[in-house]
Coordinates of C-alpha atoms in Angstrom, one line a residue:
X8 CA 22.2 -17.9 10.2
X9 CA 18.6 -18.7 9.0
X10 CA 18.0 -17.9 5.2
X11 CA 14.0 -17.5 5.7
X12 CA 14.0 -14.3 4.9
X13 CA 16.1 -14.5 2.0
X14 CA 14.3 -17.6 0.5
X15 CA 10.6 -15.3 0.9
X16 CA 12.2 -12.6 -1.3
X17 CA 13.9 -14.9 -4.0
X18 CA 10.9 -17.1 -4.5
X19 CA 9.0 -14.5 -6.1
X20 CA 12.2 -13.0 -7.9
X21 CA 13.2 -16.4 -9.3
X22 CA 9.3 -16.7 -10.1
X23 CA 9.5 -13.9 -11.9
X24 CA 12.7 -14.8 -14.2
X25 CA 11.3 -18.4 -14.5
X26 CA 7.5 -16.9 -15.7
X27 CA 8.9 -14.9 -18.2
X28 CA 11.3 -17.4 -19.8
X29 CA 8.3 -19.8 -20.5
X30 CA 7.7 -20.8 -24.1
X31 CA 5.6 -18.1 -25.6
X32 CA 1.8 -18.1 -24.9
X33 CA 0.7 -19.2 -28.7
X34 CA -2.3 -21.6 -27.1
X35 CA -4.7 -21.0 -24.4
X36 CA -2.8 -24.3 -22.8
X37 CA 0.2 -22.3 -22.7
X38 CA -0.9 -19.4 -21.3
X39 CA -2.9 -21.7 -18.8
X40 CA 0.4 -23.4 -17.8
X41 CA 1.9 -19.5 -17.4
X42 CA -0.6 -18.4 -15.0
X43 CA -0.4 -21.2 -12.9
X44 CA 3.5 -21.5 -12.8
X45 CA 2.9 -17.6 -11.4
X46 CA 0.3 -18.7 -8.9
X47 CA 2.1 -21.7 -7.8
X48 CA 5.4 -19.3 -7.0
X49 CA 3.0 -16.9 -5.2
X50 CA 1.2 -19.7 -2.9
X51 CA 5.0 -20.9 -2.3
X52 CA 5.6 -17.4 -0.9
X53 CA 2.6 -17.3 0.8
X54 CA 3.7 -19.9 3.1
X55 CA 7.0 -18.5 3.6
X56 CA 5.7 -15.2 4.7
X57 CA 3.5 -17.1 6.9
X58 CA 6.4 -19.1 8.5
X59 CA 8.1 -15.7 9.3
X60 CA 5.2 -14.3 10.7
X61 CA 4.7 -17.5 12.9
X62 CA 8.3 -17.7 14.2
X63 CA 8.7 -14.0 15.0
X64 CA 8.7 -13.7 18.8
X65 CA 6.7 -10.2 19.6
X66 CA 8.7 -10.8 23.1
X67 CA 12.0 -11.1 21.4
X68 CA 14.6 -8.6 20.1
X69 CA 13.2 -6.1 17.9
X70 CA 14.6 -7.4 14.6
X71 CA 14.8 -11.1 14.4
X72 CA 15.8 -13.6 12.1
X73 CA 18.4 -11.7 10.7
X74 CA 20.7 -12.3 7.8
X75 CA 23.7 -10.1 6.6
X76 CA 25.4 -10.6 3.0
X77 CA 29.0 -8.3 2.4
X78 CA 28.0 -6.5 -0.7
X79 CA 29.6 -3.4 -1.1
X80 CA 32.7 -3.4 1.9
X81 CA 34.0 -0.1 0.3
X82 CA 30.7 2.0 1.8
X83 CA 29.7 -0.5 4.2
X84 CA 26.9 -1.7 2.4
X85 CA 25.5 -5.0 3.2
X86 CA 22.3 -7.3 2.1
X87 CA 20.9 -6.9 5.7
X88 CA 17.3 -8.7 6.4
X89 CA 15.7 -8.4 9.7
X90 CA 11.8 -8.3 10.7
X91 CA 9.9 -6.9 13.3
X92 CA 5.9 -7.5 13.7
X93 CA 5.2 -4.7 11.6
X94 CA 6.8 -5.5 8.7
X95 CA 6.1 -9.2 9.2
X96 CA 2.6 -8.3 9.2
X97 CA 2.9 -6.4 6.0
X98 CA 4.8 -9.1 4.2
X99 CA 2.1 -11.5 5.2
X100 CA -0.5 -9.1 3.5
X101 CA 1.3 -8.5 0.6
X102 CA 1.9 -12.6 -0.2
X103 CA -1.8 -13.0 0.7
X104 CA -3.0 -10.4 -2.0
X105 CA -0.9 -11.6 -4.6
X106 CA -2.4 -15.0 -5.2
X107 CA -5.7 -12.8 -5.2
X108 CA -4.4 -10.3 -7.7
X109 CA -3.4 -13.0 -9.8
X110 CA -6.6 -15.0 -9.9
X111 CA -8.9 -11.8 -10.6
X112 CA -6.4 -10.9 -13.1
X113 CA -6.6 -14.1 -14.7
X114 CA -7.9 -12.8 -18.3
X115 CA -6.6 -9.4 -18.3
X116 CA -3.2 -10.2 -20.3
X117 CA -5.2 -12.2 -22.6
X118 CA -4.8 -10.9 -26.4
X119 CA -8.4 -8.7 -27.5
X120 CA -8.2 -8.5 -31.1
X121 CA -10.7 -6.3 -30.5
X122 CA -8.2 -3.6 -29.1
X123 CA -4.8 -3.7 -30.2
X124 CA -3.5 -2.1 -27.5
X125 CA -1.1 1.3 -27.2
X126 CA 1.7 -0.2 -29.2
X127 CA -0.5 -0.9 -32.2
X128 CA -2.6 2.4 -31.9
X129 CA -0.1 5.0 -33.2
X130 CA 2.0 7.5 -31.4
X131 CA 0.6 7.7 -27.5
X132 CA 2.6 10.9 -26.5
X133 CA 5.7 10.8 -24.2
X134 CA 4.8 7.2 -22.1
X135 CA 4.1 5.3 -25.6
X136 CA 7.2 3.3 -24.3
X137 CA 5.2 2.3 -21.6
X138 CA 3.8 -0.6 -24.0
X139 CA 6.0 -2.3 -26.1
X140 CA 5.5 -4.7 -28.7
X141 CA 6.1 -7.8 -26.8
X142 CA 3.2 -6.6 -24.2
X143 CA 0.6 -6.9 -27.2
X144 CA 2.1 -10.0 -28.7
X145 CA 2.7 -13.7 -27.6
X146 CA 4.7 -13.3 -24.8
X147 CA 2.1 -10.6 -23.5
X148 CA 0.9 -12.9 -20.3
X149 CA 4.4 -13.8 -19.3
X150 CA 5.2 -10.8 -19.0
X151 CA 2.5 -9.6 -17.3
X152 CA 2.4 -12.3 -14.7
X153 CA 5.8 -11.9 -14.3
X154 CA 6.3 -8.5 -13.5
X155 CA 3.3 -8.8 -11.1
X156 CA 6.0 -11.3 -9.5
X157 CA 8.7 -8.7 -9.6
X158 CA 6.9 -5.9 -7.6
X159 CA 6.2 -8.7 -5.0
X160 CA 9.8 -9.7 -4.5
X161 CA 10.8 -5.9 -4.3
X162 CA 7.8 -5.0 -1.8
X163 CA 8.7 -8.1 0.4
X164 CA 12.7 -7.0 0.7
X165 CA 11.4 -3.5 1.1
X166 CA 9.5 -4.7 4.3
X167 CA 12.3 -6.9 5.8
X168 CA 15.5 -4.4 4.4
X169 CA 17.8 -3.5 7.4
X170 CA 20.2 -1.2 5.3
X171 CA 19.1 1.9 4.4
X172 CA 20.9 1.8 1.2
X173 CA 19.3 -1.9 0.6
X174 CA 15.9 -0.3 0.8
X175 CA 16.4 2.4 -1.0
X176 CA 17.7 0.3 -4.2
X177 CA 13.9 -1.7 -3.8
X178 CA 12.2 1.6 -2.7
X179 CA 12.9 2.5 -6.5
X180 CA 13.2 -0.4 -8.3
X181 CA 9.8 -1.4 -7.6
X182 CA 8.4 1.7 -9.7
X183 CA 9.8 -0.1 -13.0
X184 CA 7.8 -3.0 -13.1
X185 CA 4.5 -1.0 -12.1
X186 CA 5.5 1.5 -14.7
X187 CA 4.9 -1.7 -17.7
X188 CA 2.1 -3.0 -15.7
X189 CA 0.1 0.3 -15.7
X190 CA 1.2 1.4 -19.3
X191 CA 1.3 -1.6 -21.0
X192 CA -1.5 -3.7 -19.5
X193 CA -4.4 -0.9 -18.7
X194 CA -7.7 -0.9 -18.4
X195 CA -9.8 -1.1 -21.7
X196 CA -12.5 0.1 -20.3
X197 CA -11.6 4.0 -21.0
X198 CA -12.5 4.5 -24.4
X199 CA -10.9 4.6 -27.7
X200 CA -8.7 7.4 -25.8
X201 CA -7.1 4.8 -23.1
X202 CA -3.8 3.8 -25.0
X203 CA -3.1 7.7 -24.6
X204 CA -4.7 7.9 -20.9
X205 CA -2.8 4.8 -20.1
X206 CA 0.5 5.6 -20.9
X207 CA 0.3 9.5 -19.6
X208 CA -1.2 7.7 -16.3
X209 CA 2.3 5.5 -16.1
X210 CA 4.1 8.2 -17.0
X211 CA 3.1 10.4 -14.5
X212 CA 3.1 7.4 -12.0
X213 CA 6.9 7.1 -12.7
X214 CA 8.1 11.0 -12.8
X215 CA 6.4 11.8 -9.4
X216 CA 7.9 8.5 -7.7
X217 CA 11.5 9.0 -9.1
X218 CA 11.6 12.8 -8.5
X219 CA 11.0 11.3 -4.4
X220 CA 13.5 9.2 -4.9
X221 CA 16.1 11.3 -6.1
X222 CA 15.5 13.6 -3.1
X223 CA 15.5 10.3 -0.6
X224 CA 19.3 9.8 -2.6
X225 CA 20.6 13.1 -1.3
X226 CA 19.2 12.3 1.9
X227 CA 20.8 9.1 2.1
X228 CA 24.3 10.1 0.9
X229 CA 24.0 12.8 3.4
X230 CA 23.2 10.5 6.5
X231 CA 26.1 8.3 5.3
X232 CA 28.9 11.3 4.7
X233 CA 27.9 12.9 8.5
X234 CA 28.0 9.4 10.3
X235 CA 31.2 8.3 8.7
X236 CA 32.8 11.2 9.9
X237 CA 31.7 10.4 13.7
X238 CA 33.0 6.8 12.9
X239 CA 29.9 5.0 11.5
X240 CA 30.6 4.3 7.8
X241 CA 27.3 2.6 7.3
X242 CA 24.2 1.7 5.9
X243 CA 22.9 -0.7 8.9
X244 CA 19.7 0.9 10.4
X245 CA 20.2 -1.0 13.8
X246 CA 23.4 0.5 14.2
X247 CA 22.7 4.1 13.2
X248 CA 19.6 3.9 15.1
X249 CA 21.2 2.8 18.3
X250 CA 24.0 5.2 17.9
X251 CA 21.5 8.1 17.8
X252 CA 19.1 7.1 20.4
X253 CA 22.6 6.5 22.7
X254 CA 23.8 10.1 21.3
X255 CA 26.9 8.6 19.9
X256 CA 25.6 10.0 16.4
X257 CA 24.6 13.2 16.4
X258 CA 23.1 15.1 13.8
X259 CA 22.8 19.1 14.1
X260 CA 19.3 20.2 14.4
X261 CA 19.3 21.6 10.8
X262 CA 21.2 18.7 9.1
X263 CA 18.2 16.2 11.0
X264 CA 15.1 18.5 9.6
X265 CA 16.5 18.4 6.5
X266 CA 17.7 14.6 6.1
X267 CA 14.3 14.3 7.7
X268 CA 12.4 16.4 4.8
X269 CA 14.5 13.8 2.1
X270 CA 13.2 11.0 3.6
X271 CA 9.9 12.3 4.1
X272 CA 9.1 13.6 0.8
X273 CA 9.8 10.1 -0.9
X274 CA 7.6 8.5 1.4
X275 CA 4.7 10.9 0.9
X276 CA 4.5 10.9 -2.4
X277 CA 4.4 7.0 -2.6
X278 CA 2.4 6.9 0.2
X279 CA 0.5 9.2 -1.2
X280 CA 0.1 12.4 1.1
X281 CA -1.8 15.4 0.2
X282 CA -0.6 17.6 -1.9
X283 CA 1.7 14.9 -3.5
X284 CA -1.5 12.3 -4.6
X285 CA -2.2 13.6 -7.8
X286 CA -0.9 10.8 -9.5
X287 CA -2.9 7.9 -8.2
X288 CA -6.2 8.8 -9.5
X289 CA -4.7 8.5 -12.8
X290 CA -2.8 5.6 -12.0
X291 CA -5.4 4.0 -10.5
X292 CA -8.0 4.8 -13.0
X293 CA -6.3 3.5 -15.9
X294 CA -4.6 0.2 -14.7
X295 CA -6.4 -2.9 -14.4
X296 CA -8.3 -3.7 -11.0
X297 CA -5.6 -6.1 -10.1
X298 CA -2.6 -3.8 -10.6
X299 CA -4.7 -0.8 -9.2
X300 CA -4.9 -3.0 -5.8
X301 CA -1.0 -3.7 -5.8
X302 CA -1.1 -0.2 -6.3
X303 CA -2.5 1.4 -3.3
X304 CA -3.2 -2.0 -0.9
X305 CA 0.8 -3.3 -1.4
X306 CA 3.5 -0.6 -3.1
X307 CA 1.9 2.3 -1.2
X308 CA 2.1 0.9 2.0
X309 CA 5.8 0.8 1.6
X310 CA 5.8 4.8 1.7
X311 CA 3.7 4.8 5.2
X312 CA 5.6 1.7 6.7
X313 CA 8.8 3.6 5.8
X314 CA 7.9 6.7 7.4
X315 CA 7.7 4.3 11.1
X316 CA 10.9 2.8 10.5
X317 CA 13.5 5.4 8.8
X318 CA 12.0 8.8 9.7
X319 CA 10.7 8.3 13.5
X320 CA 13.9 6.1 13.9
X321 CA 16.4 8.0 12.6
X322 CA 15.1 11.4 13.1
X323 CA 13.1 11.3 16.3
X324 CA 13.7 14.8 16.9
X325 CA 12.8 16.2 13.3
X326 CA 9.9 13.9 13.5
X327 CA 8.4 15.9 16.3
X328 CA 9.4 19.1 15.2
X329 CA 7.4 18.3 11.7
X330 CA 4.5 16.3 13.5
X331 CA 2.1 18.6 13.7
X332 CA 2.6 20.2 10.0
X333 CA 2.1 16.7 9.2
X334 CA -0.8 16.0 10.9
X335 CA -2.5 19.3 9.2
X336 CA -1.5 17.5 5.5
X337 CA -3.0 14.3 7.1
X338 CA -6.2 15.9 8.1
X339 CA -6.6 18.1 4.4
X340 CA -5.9 14.8 2.9
X341 CA -8.6 13.0 4.8
X342 CA -11.3 15.8 3.8
X343 CA -10.0 16.3 0.7
X344 CA -9.8 12.5 -0.4
X345 CA -13.5 12.0 0.8
X346 CA -15.1 15.0 -1.0
X347 CA -13.3 14.4 -4.3
X348 CA -14.5 10.7 -4.0
X349 CA -18.3 11.8 -3.1
X350 CA -18.1 13.8 -6.7
X351 CA -16.8 11.0 -8.9
X352 CA -18.2 9.8 -12.2
X353 CA -15.6 6.9 -12.6
X354 CA -15.6 4.1 -10.2
X355 CA -12.3 3.1 -10.2
X356 CA -11.4 7.2 -9.5
X357 CA -13.7 7.3 -7.0
X358 CA -12.0 4.2 -5.1
X359 CA -8.8 6.1 -5.7
X360 CA -9.7 9.3 -4.2
X361 CA -11.2 7.0 -1.1
X362 CA -7.6 5.7 -0.7
X363 CA -6.5 8.9 -0.4
X364 CA -8.4 9.8 2.0
X365 CA -7.7 6.6 3.9
X366 CA -4.1 6.9 3.6
X367 CA -4.5 10.7 5.6
X368 CA -5.8 8.4 8.6
X369 CA -2.5 5.9 8.2
X370 CA -0.2 9.1 8.2
X371 CA -2.3 11.1 11.2
X372 CA -1.6 7.9 12.8
X373 CA 2.1 7.6 13.1
X374 CA 2.7 11.0 13.4
X375 CA 0.0 11.7 16.4
X376 CA 3.1 10.1 18.2
X377 CA 0.7 7.8 20.4
X378 CA 0.7 4.3 20.8
X379 CA -3.1 3.7 20.0
X380 CA -1.9 6.0 17.1
X381 CA 0.6 3.7 15.7
X382 CA -1.3 0.4 16.4
X383 CA -4.1 2.2 14.7
X384 CA -2.3 3.2 11.7
X385 CA -0.1 -0.4 11.3
X386 CA -3.5 -2.0 11.4
X387 CA -5.0 0.2 8.8
X388 CA -2.5 -0.7 6.6
X389 CA -3.5 -4.2 6.8
X390 CA -7.0 -4.0 7.2
X391 CA -7.6 -1.0 4.1
X392 CA -5.3 -3.5 2.2
X393 CA -8.1 -6.4 2.5
X394 CA -10.7 -4.3 2.2
X395 CA -10.0 -2.1 -0.4
X396 CA -8.5 -5.2 -3.0
X397 CA -12.1 -6.9 -2.1
X398 CA -14.1 -3.5 -3.3
X399 CA -11.6 -3.0 -6.4
X400 CA -11.8 -6.5 -7.6
X401 CA -15.5 -7.0 -7.5
X402 CA -15.8 -3.4 -9.2
X403 CA -13.1 -4.8 -11.6
X404 CA -15.4 -7.6 -12.3
X405 CA -18.5 -5.3 -12.5
X406 CA -16.8 -3.1 -15.1
X407 CA -15.5 -5.9 -17.4
X408 CA -19.2 -7.2 -17.4
X409 CA -20.2 -4.0 -18.6
X410 CA -17.0 -2.3 -20.3
X411 CA -17.7 0.5 -18.8
X412 CA -16.0 2.5 -15.7
X413 CA -18.8 5.7 -15.5
X414 CA -21.5 4.9 -12.5
X415 CA -24.1 6.0 -14.4
X416 CA -23.9 3.5 -16.7
X417 CA -25.3 0.9 -13.7
X418 CA -28.2 0.7 -12.4
X419 CA -30.2 -2.9 -10.6
X420 CA -27.3 -5.1 -10.9
X421 CA -28.3 -6.8 -7.2
X422 CA -31.5 -8.1 -9.5
X423 CA -29.2 -9.5 -12.0
X424 CA -26.4 -10.7 -9.8
X425 CA -26.9 -10.6 -6.3
X426 CA -23.9 -12.3 -5.0
X427 CA -21.6 -9.7 -7.1
X428 CA -24.2 -7.1 -5.6
X429 CA -23.7 -8.6 -1.8
X430 CA -19.9 -8.9 -2.1
X431 CA -19.4 -5.0 -3.2
X432 CA -21.7 -3.8 -0.3
X433 CA -19.2 -5.7 1.8
X434 CA -16.8 -3.7 0.7
X435 CA -18.3 -0.2 0.6
X436 CA -19.5 -1.1 4.7
X437 CA -16.0 -2.3 5.3
X438 CA -14.7 1.3 3.8
X439 CA -17.1 3.7 5.6
X440 CA -15.7 1.8 8.7
X441 CA -18.6 -0.2 10.1
X442 CA -18.4 -1.7 13.2
X443 CA -17.8 -5.1 12.9
X444 CA -15.5 -5.4 10.3
X445 CA -11.8 -4.9 10.0
X446 CA -11.0 -1.2 9.2
X447 CA -13.3 0.2 11.7
X448 CA -10.9 -1.3 14.7
X449 CA -7.9 0.6 12.9
X450 CA -9.9 3.8 12.4
X451 CA -11.1 4.1 16.1
X452 CA -7.6 3.4 17.7
X453 CA -5.8 6.0 15.1
X454 CA -9.0 8.6 16.1
X455 CA -8.5 7.9 19.8
X456 CA -4.8 7.9 19.5
X457 CA -5.0 11.6 17.3
X458 CA -7.5 12.9 19.6
X459 CA -5.4 12.3 22.8
X460 CA -2.5 14.3 21.7
X461 CA -4.4 16.6 19.2
X462 CA -8.4 16.9 20.3
X463 CA -9.1 19.4 17.5
X464 CA -7.3 17.6 14.9
X465 CA -9.0 14.4 15.6
X466 CA -12.6 15.9 16.1
X467 CA -12.3 17.2 12.5
X468 CA -10.9 13.9 11.6
X469 CA -14.3 12.2 12.6
X470 CA -15.9 14.3 9.0
X471 CA -13.7 12.1 7.2
X472 CA -16.2 9.3 8.1
X473 CA -19.2 11.0 7.8
X474 CA -18.3 11.6 3.8
X475 CA -17.1 8.0 3.5
X476 CA -20.8 6.7 4.0
X477 CA -21.8 9.0 2.0
X478 CA -19.6 8.3 -1.6
X479 CA -19.8 4.5 -0.2
X480 CA -23.4 4.4 -0.2
X481 CA -24.0 6.3 -2.7
X482 CA -21.7 4.3 -5.0
X483 CA -23.7 1.0 -4.1
X484 CA -27.0 2.8 -4.2
X485 CA -26.6 4.0 -7.9
X486 CA -25.3 0.8 -9.6
X487 CA -26.7 -1.7 -7.4
X488 CA -30.3 -0.5 -6.9
X489 CA -33.0 0.9 -8.7
X490 CA -34.3 -0.1 -12.1
X491 CA -32.0 -2.7 -14.1
X492 CA -30.5 -0.4 -16.9
X493 CA -30.2 -2.0 -20.8
X494 CA -26.5 -2.7 -20.4
X495 CA -26.8 -4.8 -17.2
X496 CA -29.8 -7.0 -18.0
X497 CA -27.7 -10.0 -19.2
X498 CA -24.7 -9.6 -16.6
X499 CA -23.7 -12.9 -15.6
X500 CA -23.1 -13.1 -11.7
X501 CA -19.6 -13.8 -10.2
X502 CA -17.9 -17.5 -11.0
X503 CA -16.3 -19.9 -9.6
X504 CA -12.8 -18.0 -9.5
X505 CA -14.3 -14.9 -8.7
X506 CA -15.3 -16.2 -5.4
X507 CA -12.3 -17.6 -4.8
X508 CA -11.3 -14.1 -4.7
X509 CA -13.4 -12.2 -3.1
X510 CA -14.1 -15.2 -0.3
X511 CA -10.3 -15.1 1.5
X512 CA -10.7 -11.3 1.5
X513 CA -14.3 -10.6 3.0
X514 CA -13.8 -13.5 5.6
X515 CA -10.5 -11.9 6.6
X516 CA -12.0 -8.3 7.0
X517 CA -14.7 -9.6 9.0
X518 CA -12.7 -11.9 11.3
X519 CA -10.2 -9.2 12.1
X520 CA -13.2 -6.9 12.3
X521 CA -14.4 -9.1 15.3
X522 CA -11.0 -10.6 16.6
X523 CA -7.9 -8.1 15.7
X524 CA -5.6 -9.0 18.6
X525 CA -3.2 -11.7 16.5
X526 CA -2.0 -8.5 15.0
X527 CA -1.8 -6.2 17.6
X528 CA 0.1 -8.6 19.8
X529 CA 2.9 -9.0 16.6
X530 CA 3.0 -5.2 16.1
X531 CA 2.7 -3.6 19.5
X532 CA 6.3 -4.2 20.5
X533 CA 7.5 -2.7 17.5
X534 CA 5.3 0.5 18.3
X535 CA 6.4 1.0 21.4
X536 CA 10.3 0.5 20.3
X537 CA 9.5 3.3 18.1
X538 CA 7.5 5.8 20.3
X539 CA 10.9 5.1 22.7
X540 CA 13.0 6.1 19.9
X541 CA 11.5 9.7 19.4
X542 CA 11.4 9.7 23.4
X543 CA 7.6 10.2 23.5
X544 CA 4.7 8.3 26.1
X545 CA 1.1 8.6 25.6
X546 CA -0.3 11.8 27.5
X547 CA -2.0 10.9 31.0
X548 CA -5.8 11.1 30.6
X549 CA -6.9 14.0 32.3
X550 CA -9.5 12.8 35.5
X551 CA -11.9 15.2 37.2
X552 CA -11.0 15.6 40.7
X553 CA -13.0 15.9 44.0
X554 CA -11.8 17.3 46.9
X555 CA -13.0 17.6 50.2
X556 CA -13.0 20.3 52.7
X557 CA -10.1 19.0 54.6
X558 CA -8.1 18.6 51.4
X559 CA -8.4 14.9 50.8
X560 CA -9.1 13.5 47.0
X561 CA -12.0 11.2 46.7

């Protein structure tokens, strides 16, 4: 039994402990050593995740490189790991993005004497605990980078877990480090009220996701009780899905629907799906740019991934029953998120609402229940992660220079910082799914797959593309073109460290837009297996048939 998956999960977890235990950053040299240690750990994790992806055989078994360690025997809980094509790709995405986030956030945890932070600014409401004194003192740098590694470890476990209970534990546990990253290390460009706003955003993020987790916990327990009554006292996902597919484990119609809704509710909150999305603009707006990328490009992907692995695998009939309703919610999210993005005055909140629209496309592709739709949805998770990370991180570089998130405070940036403006343009074009860039491929597949089964929804969803062009290009026009505003005149261009962050993301966005085959080869077998679990095949295309007078077809 290989321990490769365990190692991939354990390295960032151990790195988080090591980083937190390093000597306090009382000097610049010590802070630099802390950052270098965390970055090195994330690089090792990237290498391991890449090895996992390359060792996965698309023609082999559904779950590969499997490991299983006994945990709670009396309840049939094992620490079981196994990777399919979708999990391998998303874990690799996580491992790629974390070093980029660290480099982009290199100075985000450095103490700023001009801003004592939420812990020193007086009462901040019910969320004031989000920023304990230690985050504003000598151990601030250690805490920040340790929390990022902790998030990475928990997300990777979630993508590899093949035990339902293990997945649930890490699905919920990742909320804690994210809570502290938002509340304790939030964006300082929000003005004098930023401490309260950060605390509010952190608490809202935590409460929404905890509520979803509690509902899911009830469904997990319900699934175990029903399975145990029928002789399957286990949380092992392959065992449960196989028993359900073979008819050995039978769920009544009402029970299956209730359990499906319990799982789906938690995943829809994390994804986020309209109308459970309202925590996201607050969280992304008040977090640092790097933390915002962790939220939307890493943590939120666990929700959409789990819809594929758990909702469709465990509850195939309920998935088909609720698919039309979910598609309507996804469609509303696409249009609603895009419309609100058009009207935003805050750069980071605009990116947040754009992400809500994009997640609508991902969920629509999943529940269209076609191979094109689900392949497109999986690619969309990856491509959205890359393009939104580039867009948000460049926006963060822009905001850090000007000290404002307001679009109106910018203008003429391309004249003083052309490289920054150019990379921001590429991120904007990727967001609107320009052909030749990665998001175009996935969005096209999602629309084709949806149209094949639900043509009306597919047609209406195309308006999301039009609106994306509107908000992305308007943002670029208002910030980068026109006369140079006073606060922008002395703005420096991207530095070497910042270019090292953006260049790989831009390169991957272009490469996967031109040649997505390596990803599709990995994910398509898992997509086909998922469709077989819900007993669905792609709709046959309708071809006009001309008949001869003798009844023969031409």
